[in-house]
Every structure is written in C-alpha cells, then in structure tokens.
Tab-separated table of C-alpha atoms in Angstrom:
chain	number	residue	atom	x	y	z
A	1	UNK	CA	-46.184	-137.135	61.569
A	2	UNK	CA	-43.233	-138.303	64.148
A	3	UNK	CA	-41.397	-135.931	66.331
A	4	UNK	CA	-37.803	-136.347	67.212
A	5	UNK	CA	-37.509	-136.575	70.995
A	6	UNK	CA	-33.870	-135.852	72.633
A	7	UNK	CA	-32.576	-138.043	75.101
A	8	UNK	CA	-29.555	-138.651	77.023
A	9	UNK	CA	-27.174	-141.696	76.930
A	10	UNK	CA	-28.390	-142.580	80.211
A	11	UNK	CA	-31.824	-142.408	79.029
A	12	UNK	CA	-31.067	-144.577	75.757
A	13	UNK	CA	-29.772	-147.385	78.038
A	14	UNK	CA	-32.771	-147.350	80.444
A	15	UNK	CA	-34.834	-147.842	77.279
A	16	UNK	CA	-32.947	-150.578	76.377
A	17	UNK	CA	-32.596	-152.444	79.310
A	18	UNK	CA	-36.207	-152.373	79.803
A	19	UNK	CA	-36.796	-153.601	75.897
A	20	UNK	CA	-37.847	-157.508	75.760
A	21	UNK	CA	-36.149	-157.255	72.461
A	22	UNK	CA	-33.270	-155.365	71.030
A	23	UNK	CA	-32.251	-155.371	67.400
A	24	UNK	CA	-28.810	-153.383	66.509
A	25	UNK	CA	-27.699	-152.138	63.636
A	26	UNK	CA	-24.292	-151.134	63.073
A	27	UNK	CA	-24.901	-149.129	59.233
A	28	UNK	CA	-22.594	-148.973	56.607
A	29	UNK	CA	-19.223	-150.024	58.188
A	30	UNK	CA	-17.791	-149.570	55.060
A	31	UNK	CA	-17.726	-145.444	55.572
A	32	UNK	CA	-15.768	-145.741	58.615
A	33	UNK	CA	-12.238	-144.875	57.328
A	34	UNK	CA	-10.653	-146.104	60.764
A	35	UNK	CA	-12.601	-149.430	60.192
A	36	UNK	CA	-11.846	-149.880	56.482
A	37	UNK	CA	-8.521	-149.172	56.775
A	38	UNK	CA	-7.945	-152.675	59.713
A	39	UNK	CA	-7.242	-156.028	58.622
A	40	UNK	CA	-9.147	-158.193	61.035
A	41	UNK	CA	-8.807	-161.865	61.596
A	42	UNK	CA	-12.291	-162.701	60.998
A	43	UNK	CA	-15.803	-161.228	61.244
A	44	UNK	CA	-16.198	-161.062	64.782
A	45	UNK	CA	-13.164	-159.505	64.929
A	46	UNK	CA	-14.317	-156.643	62.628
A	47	UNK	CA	-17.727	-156.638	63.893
A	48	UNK	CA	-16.781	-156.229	67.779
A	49	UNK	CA	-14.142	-153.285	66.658
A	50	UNK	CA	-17.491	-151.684	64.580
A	51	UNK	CA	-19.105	-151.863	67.976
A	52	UNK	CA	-16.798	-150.316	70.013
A	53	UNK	CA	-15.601	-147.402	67.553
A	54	UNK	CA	-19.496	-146.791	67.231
A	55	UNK	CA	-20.951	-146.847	71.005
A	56	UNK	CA	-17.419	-145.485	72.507
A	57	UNK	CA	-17.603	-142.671	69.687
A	58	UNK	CA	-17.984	-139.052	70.694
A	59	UNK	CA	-21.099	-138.137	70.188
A	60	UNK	CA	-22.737	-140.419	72.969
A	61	UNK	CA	-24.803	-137.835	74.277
A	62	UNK	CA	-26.424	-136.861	71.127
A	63	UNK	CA	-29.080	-139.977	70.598
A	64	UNK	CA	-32.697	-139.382	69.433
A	65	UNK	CA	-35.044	-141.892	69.316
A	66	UNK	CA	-38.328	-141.017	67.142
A	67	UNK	CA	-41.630	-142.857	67.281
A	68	UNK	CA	-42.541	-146.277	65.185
A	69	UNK	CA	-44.718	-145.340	62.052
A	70	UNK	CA	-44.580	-148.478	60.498
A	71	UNK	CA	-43.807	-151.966	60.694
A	72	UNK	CA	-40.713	-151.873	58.905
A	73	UNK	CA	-39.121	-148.474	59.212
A	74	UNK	CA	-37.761	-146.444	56.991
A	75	UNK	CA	-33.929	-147.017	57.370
A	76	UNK	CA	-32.799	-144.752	55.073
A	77	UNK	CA	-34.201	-141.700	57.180
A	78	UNK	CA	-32.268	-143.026	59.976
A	79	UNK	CA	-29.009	-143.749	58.334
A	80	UNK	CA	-28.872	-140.275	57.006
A	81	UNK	CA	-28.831	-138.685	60.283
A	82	UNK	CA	-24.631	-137.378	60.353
A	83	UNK	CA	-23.380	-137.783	63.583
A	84	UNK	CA	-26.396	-139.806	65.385
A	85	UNK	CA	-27.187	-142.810	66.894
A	86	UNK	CA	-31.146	-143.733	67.048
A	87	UNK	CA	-33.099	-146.005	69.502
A	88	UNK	CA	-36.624	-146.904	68.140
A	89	UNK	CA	-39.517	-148.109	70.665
A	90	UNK	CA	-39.662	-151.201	69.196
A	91	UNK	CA	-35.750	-151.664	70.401
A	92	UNK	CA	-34.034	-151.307	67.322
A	93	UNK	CA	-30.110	-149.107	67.886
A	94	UNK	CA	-29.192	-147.366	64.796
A	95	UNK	CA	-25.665	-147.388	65.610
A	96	UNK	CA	-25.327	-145.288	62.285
A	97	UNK	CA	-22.632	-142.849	63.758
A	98	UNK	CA	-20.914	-140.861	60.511
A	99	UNK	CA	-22.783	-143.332	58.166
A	100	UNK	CA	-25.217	-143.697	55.321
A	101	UNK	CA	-26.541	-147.146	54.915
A	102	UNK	CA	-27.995	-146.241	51.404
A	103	UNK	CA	-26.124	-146.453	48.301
A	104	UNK	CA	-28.856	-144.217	46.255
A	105	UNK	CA	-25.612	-142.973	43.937
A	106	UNK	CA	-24.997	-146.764	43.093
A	107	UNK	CA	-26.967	-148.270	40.066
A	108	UNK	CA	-29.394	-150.844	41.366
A	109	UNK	CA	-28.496	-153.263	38.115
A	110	UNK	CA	-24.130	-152.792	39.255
A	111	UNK	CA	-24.813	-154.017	43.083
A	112	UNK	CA	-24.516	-157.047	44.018
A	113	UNK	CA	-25.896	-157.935	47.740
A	114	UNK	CA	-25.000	-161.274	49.407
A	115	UNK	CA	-26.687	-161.469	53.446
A	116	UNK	CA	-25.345	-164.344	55.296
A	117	UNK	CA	-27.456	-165.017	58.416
A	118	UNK	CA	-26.129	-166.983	60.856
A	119	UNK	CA	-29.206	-168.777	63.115
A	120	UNK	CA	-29.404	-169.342	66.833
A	121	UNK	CA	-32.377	-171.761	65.579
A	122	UNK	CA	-34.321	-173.511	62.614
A	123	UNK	CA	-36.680	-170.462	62.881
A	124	UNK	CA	-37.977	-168.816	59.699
A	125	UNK	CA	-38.623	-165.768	61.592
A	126	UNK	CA	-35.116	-165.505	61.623
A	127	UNK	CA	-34.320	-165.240	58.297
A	128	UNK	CA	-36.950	-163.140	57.684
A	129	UNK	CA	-36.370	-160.325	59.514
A	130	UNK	CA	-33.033	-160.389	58.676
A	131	UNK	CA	-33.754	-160.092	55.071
A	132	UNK	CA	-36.250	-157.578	55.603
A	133	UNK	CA	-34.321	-155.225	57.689
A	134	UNK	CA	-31.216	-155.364	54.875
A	135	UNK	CA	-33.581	-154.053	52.035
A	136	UNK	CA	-34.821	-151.445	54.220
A	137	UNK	CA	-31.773	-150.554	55.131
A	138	UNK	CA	-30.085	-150.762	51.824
A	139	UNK	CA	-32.972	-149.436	50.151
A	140	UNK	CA	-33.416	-152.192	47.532
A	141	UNK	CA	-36.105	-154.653	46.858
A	142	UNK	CA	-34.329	-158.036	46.133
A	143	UNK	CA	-30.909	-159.534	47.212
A	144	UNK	CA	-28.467	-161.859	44.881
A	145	UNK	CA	-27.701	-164.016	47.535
A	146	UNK	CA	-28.731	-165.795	50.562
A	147	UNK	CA	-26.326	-167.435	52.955
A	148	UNK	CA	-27.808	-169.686	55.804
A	149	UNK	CA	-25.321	-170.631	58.154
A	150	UNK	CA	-27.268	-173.150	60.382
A	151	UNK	CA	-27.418	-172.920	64.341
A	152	UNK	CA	-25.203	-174.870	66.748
A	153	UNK	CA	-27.668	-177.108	67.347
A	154	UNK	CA	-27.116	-180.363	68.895
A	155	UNK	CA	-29.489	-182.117	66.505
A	156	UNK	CA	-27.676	-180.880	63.643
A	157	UNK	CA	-24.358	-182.572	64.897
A	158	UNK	CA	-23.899	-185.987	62.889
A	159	UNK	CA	-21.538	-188.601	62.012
A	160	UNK	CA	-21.481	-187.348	57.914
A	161	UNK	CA	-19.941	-191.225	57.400
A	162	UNK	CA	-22.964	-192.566	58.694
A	163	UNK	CA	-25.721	-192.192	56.259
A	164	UNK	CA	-28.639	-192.973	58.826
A	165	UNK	CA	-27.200	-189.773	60.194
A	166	UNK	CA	-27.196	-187.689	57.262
A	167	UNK	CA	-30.575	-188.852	56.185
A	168	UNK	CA	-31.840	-187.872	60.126
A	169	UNK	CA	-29.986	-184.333	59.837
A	170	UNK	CA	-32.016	-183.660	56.400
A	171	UNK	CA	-35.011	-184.182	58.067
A	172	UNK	CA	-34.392	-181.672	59.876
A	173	UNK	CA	-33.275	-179.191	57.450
A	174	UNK	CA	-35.703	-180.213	54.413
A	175	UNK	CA	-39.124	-178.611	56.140
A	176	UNK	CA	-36.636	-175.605	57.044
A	177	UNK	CA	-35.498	-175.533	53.249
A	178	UNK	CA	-39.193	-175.210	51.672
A	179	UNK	CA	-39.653	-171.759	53.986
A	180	UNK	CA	-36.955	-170.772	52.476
A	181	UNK	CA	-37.363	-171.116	48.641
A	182	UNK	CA	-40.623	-168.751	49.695
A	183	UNK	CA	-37.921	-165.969	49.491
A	184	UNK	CA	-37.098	-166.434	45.981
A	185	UNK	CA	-40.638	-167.507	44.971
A	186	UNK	CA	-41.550	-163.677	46.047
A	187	UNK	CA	-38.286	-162.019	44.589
A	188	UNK	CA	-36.648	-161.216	47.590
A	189	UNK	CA	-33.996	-163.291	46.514
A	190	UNK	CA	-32.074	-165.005	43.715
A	191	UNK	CA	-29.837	-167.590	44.974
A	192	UNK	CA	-30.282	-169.369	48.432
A	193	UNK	CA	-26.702	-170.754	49.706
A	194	UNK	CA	-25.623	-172.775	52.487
A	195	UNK	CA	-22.927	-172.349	54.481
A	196	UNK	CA	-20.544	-175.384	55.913
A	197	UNK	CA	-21.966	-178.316	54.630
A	198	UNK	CA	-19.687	-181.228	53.722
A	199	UNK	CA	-19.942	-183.269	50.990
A	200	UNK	CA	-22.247	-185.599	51.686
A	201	UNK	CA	-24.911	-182.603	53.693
A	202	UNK	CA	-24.605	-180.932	49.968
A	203	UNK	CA	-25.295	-183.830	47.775
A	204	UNK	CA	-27.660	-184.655	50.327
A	205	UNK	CA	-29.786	-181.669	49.973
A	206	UNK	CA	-29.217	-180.796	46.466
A	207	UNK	CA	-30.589	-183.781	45.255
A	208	UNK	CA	-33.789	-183.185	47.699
A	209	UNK	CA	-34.599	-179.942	46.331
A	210	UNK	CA	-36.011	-178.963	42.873
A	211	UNK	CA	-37.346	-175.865	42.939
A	212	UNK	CA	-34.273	-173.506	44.558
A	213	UNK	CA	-31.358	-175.541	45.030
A	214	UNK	CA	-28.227	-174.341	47.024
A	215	UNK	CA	-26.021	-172.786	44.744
A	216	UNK	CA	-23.430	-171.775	47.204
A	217	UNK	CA	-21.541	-173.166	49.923
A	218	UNK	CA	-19.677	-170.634	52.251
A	219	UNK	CA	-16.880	-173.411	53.252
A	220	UNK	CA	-14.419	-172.834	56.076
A	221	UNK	CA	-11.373	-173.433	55.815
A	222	UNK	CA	-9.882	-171.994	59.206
A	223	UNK	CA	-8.910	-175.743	60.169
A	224	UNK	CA	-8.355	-177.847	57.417
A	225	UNK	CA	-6.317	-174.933	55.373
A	226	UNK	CA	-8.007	-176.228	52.157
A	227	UNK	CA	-11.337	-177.584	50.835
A	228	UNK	CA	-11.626	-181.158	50.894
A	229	UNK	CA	-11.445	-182.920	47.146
A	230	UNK	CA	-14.765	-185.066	47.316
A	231	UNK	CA	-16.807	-181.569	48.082
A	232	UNK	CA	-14.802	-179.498	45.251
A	233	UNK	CA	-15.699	-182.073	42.537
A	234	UNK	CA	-19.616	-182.287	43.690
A	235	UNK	CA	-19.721	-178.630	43.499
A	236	UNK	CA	-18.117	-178.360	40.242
A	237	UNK	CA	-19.944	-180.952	38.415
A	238	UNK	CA	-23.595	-179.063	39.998
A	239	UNK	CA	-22.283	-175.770	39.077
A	240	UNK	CA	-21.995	-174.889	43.065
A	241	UNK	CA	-20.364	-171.504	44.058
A	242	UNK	CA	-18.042	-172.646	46.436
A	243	UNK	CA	-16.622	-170.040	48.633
A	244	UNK	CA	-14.568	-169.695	51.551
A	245	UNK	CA	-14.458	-168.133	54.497
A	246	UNK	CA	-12.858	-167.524	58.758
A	247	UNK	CA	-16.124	-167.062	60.045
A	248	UNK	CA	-16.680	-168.113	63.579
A	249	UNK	CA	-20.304	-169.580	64.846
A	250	UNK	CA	-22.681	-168.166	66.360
A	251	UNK	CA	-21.947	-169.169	69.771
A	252	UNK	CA	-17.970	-168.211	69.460
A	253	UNK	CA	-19.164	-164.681	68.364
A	254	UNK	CA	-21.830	-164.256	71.071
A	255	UNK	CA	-18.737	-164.643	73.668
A	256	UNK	CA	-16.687	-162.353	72.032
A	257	UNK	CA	-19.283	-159.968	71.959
A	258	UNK	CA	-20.800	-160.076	75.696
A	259	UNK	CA	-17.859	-157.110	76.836
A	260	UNK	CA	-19.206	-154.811	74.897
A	261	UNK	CA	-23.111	-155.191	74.371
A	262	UNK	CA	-22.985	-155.238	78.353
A	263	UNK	CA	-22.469	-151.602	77.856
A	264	UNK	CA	-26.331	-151.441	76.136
A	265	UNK	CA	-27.434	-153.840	78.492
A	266	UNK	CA	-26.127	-153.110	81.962
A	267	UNK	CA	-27.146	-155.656	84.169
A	268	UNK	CA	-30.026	-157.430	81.791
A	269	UNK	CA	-29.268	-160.413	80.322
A	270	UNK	CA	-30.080	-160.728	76.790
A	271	UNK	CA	-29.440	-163.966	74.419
A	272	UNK	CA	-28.147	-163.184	70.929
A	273	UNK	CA	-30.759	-164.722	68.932
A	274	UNK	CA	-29.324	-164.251	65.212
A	275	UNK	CA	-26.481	-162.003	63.261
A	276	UNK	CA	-26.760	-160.965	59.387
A	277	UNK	CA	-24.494	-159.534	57.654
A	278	UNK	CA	-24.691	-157.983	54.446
A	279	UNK	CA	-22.247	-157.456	51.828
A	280	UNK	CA	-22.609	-155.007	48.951
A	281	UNK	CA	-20.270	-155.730	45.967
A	282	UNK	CA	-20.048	-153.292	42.539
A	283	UNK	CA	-19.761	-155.524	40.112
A	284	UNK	CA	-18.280	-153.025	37.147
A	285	UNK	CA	-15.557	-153.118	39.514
A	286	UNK	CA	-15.622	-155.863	41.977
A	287	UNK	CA	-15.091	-153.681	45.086
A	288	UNK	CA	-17.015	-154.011	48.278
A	289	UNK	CA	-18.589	-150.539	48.948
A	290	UNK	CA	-20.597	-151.388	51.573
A	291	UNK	CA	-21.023	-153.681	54.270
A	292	UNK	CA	-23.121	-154.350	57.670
A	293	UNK	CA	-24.510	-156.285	60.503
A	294	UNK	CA	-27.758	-156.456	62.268
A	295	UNK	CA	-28.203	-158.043	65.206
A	296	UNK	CA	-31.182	-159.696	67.590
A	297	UNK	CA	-31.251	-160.093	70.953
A	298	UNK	CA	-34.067	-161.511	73.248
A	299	UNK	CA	-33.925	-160.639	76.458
A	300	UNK	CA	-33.627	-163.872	79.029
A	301	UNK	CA	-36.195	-163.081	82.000
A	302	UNK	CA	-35.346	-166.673	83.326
C-alpha cells in the first residue's frame, strides 16, 4: 500500500539532483489551453514552452512524490492528480500540472498513437522504455506507429552517393533493425517507421528487411522546402507513408533545452539521453487530442 509523502520544491530538486537518472514527463500537453492555443515553429519550440508553463506554474510548492510499487508505474494514477506535479524514487517528474494523460472516454479502436523517439544512441533500451512508458501513460496496450529518428552519430554520417558508404551505414543499422521488429512481433506495435532517410538509406533498408519493413519515413523538409523526386517515387511504388516534418535533432533540442532543465538540475550535469514523443490522433475525426513527451537524462559524474 504506498503513502503519499509531501515535500517542498526545494526538497523535489534535492531529490533530483542527487538521482543518477531522471526521466520527465510532461502529460497530456494537449489539455493545456495556453499551450494548444500557440503556433510554435517546431517541436522544441513547443516542448521547451510545455516546460516552462509546467515547472514555472503556480503550484510549485505542492509536489508529492509516492513510493515505487512496480516496475512500470501506474501512470494513470499519477496523471489524474489535478493540480500536481510528482517525483518518483526511481527519478521519474510527472510534470502533469492541470492534466490527464489518459484518454479512458476515447474508444481504444478510434485512436490512433504514433511515438517518434529520437536516440542519443543505437541502444534498444532506448526505444524500449520509451514505448513502455507511452502505454502506461496512455493506458493502452499497442501503438500504430513507431518513428525512429536515429542519433547524431558520427558513424551514421555517409556520403549517400557512395554506395560503399551506404552499405557500411546499414551495417550499422540492420542488427539495430532486428531489435526492433521484436516490438511488433509482441504487439506493441504495428508499423515501425524511420525518420530522415534519403533515398538510397530507404531502398537500402527496405530491401534488407522482410519481416517488418519501414513503412514510414518522417522526411524533413526545413531545408530543401520540398521532398526530393527520386525518394517520393521509391516510396510510392513500396507503398511508404511519407511524411514531413520541422523537427530539430537531438543535439539542437538538448541546447535549447539546457535553460530550463537547469532549473531541475541546479548545478548537476545531466546528458539528455533520448526524447519520445507521442501523438494521439481520433481517427472518426482526424484531430489530435492528445499529445506528449518523455524525456531521459543520465546524469554525467565525469
């Protein structure tokens, strides 16, 4: 049976700061009238203003933090608490001020749930705590779509033109790929997607795959204003979703960010280690009615 235990801001952030990981949770953003009602530039745009409005919000003094009875707790429980922000011993923030993350009036069959992770590494772990937090919090058991946007990595950077280079970057991502498919293999998923691959990293890895193919790629166009024609016919003769999108990397967002997560961190240094963000669609009327991020950070002791 867990008790509720009252504690001060100031008490909250010594928690924190003392955590060797901290995983945030900003709730359904979507019940935030002053945040629905913005037209941001992209999503760290929107996600920094959901950080602000939620840890600069009045009720700063009025955190509880209640002990872990499970591995994966139960979000829902958590979301529901009007006017509260929550800090778990295992370092997870429930920045859930004014919010409920579950959509329990929604018809499971009319929702459609897309969670784009974007990776600070080839790490499975990664993925799966990301999907495994979102169907906690959303209070569902399998998600339509999976977005991967792959980390900044250095090894990941090729010449596309070169094909010794493309074949070298799929070695990479093939092993990477296989964990994956695991997710729809257990019904966590339906579609695994990719996000901004070119054409020849999509043909590349569709035609390597058999089982769960990418079936969306999350293109941006932020620089080249449209999607190039070579990529637009492979993905319409493979039946591809292909999708667009502003989104910056991981590493632009992690800047943008460092302002205002120093006000959970203080003086600690933590690395951002992944973002997810889900997206909750009804399809009867294609509306977004709910939306989210979770975020990991590891704390850098170096």
């Amino acid at each position: 049976m867990s008790t509720n235990i009252n504690l001060t801001s100031m008490e909250i952030m010594s928690q924190i700061q003392k955590s060797p990981t901290v995983r945030i949770s900003t709730g359904n953003i979507q019940r935030h009238t002053e945040l629905f009602r913005q037209m941001f530039k992209n999503s760290a745009e929107e996600l920094l203003a959901a950080l602000e409005h939620q840890l600069d919000g009045p009720d700063g003094s009025n955190l509880k933090m209640r002990p872990v009875v499970s591995q994966f707790f139960e979000m829902k429980k958590y979301c529901q608490i009007s006017k509260k922000r929550c800090f778990r011993p295992d370092g997870t923030v429930m920045l859930a001020r004014d919010s409920d993350c579950s959509l329990d009036t929604i018809e499971k069959t009319d929702m459609k749930i897309t969670l784009k992770v974007f990776l600070s590494s080839l790490d499975i772990k990664q993925v799966e705590e990301s999907v495994d937090t979102a169907l906690h919090e959303i209070n569902t058991k399998t998600i339509s779509q999976l977005i991967i946007a792959f980390p900044p990595d250095d090894k990941l950077a090729i010449d596309r033109s070169v094909p010794s280079e493309v074949e070298r970057w799929l070695s990479e991502i093939l092993p990477f790929w296989k964990q994956l498919e695991t997710f729809v293999g257990t019904r966590k998923i339906n579609t695994l997607g990719v996000a901004d691959l070119d054409y020849e990293q999509l043909k590349a890895l569709y035609e390597s795959t058999s089982d769960h193919r990418p079936m969306i790629d999350h293109y941006n166009t932020e620089h080249c204003c449209t999607v190039p024609p070579e990529l637009r016919e492979y993905a319409k003769q493979k039946d591809i979703q292909l999708l667009t999108h502003n989104d910056p990397n991981l590493c632009d967002i992690s800047e943008k960010l460092d302002p205002t997560t120093k006000k959970l961190f203080g003086n600690e240094h933590f690395d951002l280690v992944f973002i997810a963000r889900h997206t909750i669609w009804l399809r009867s009327r294609s509306i977004i009615v709910g939306k989210g991020y979770i975020l990991k950070f590891l704390k850098n002791i170096s």
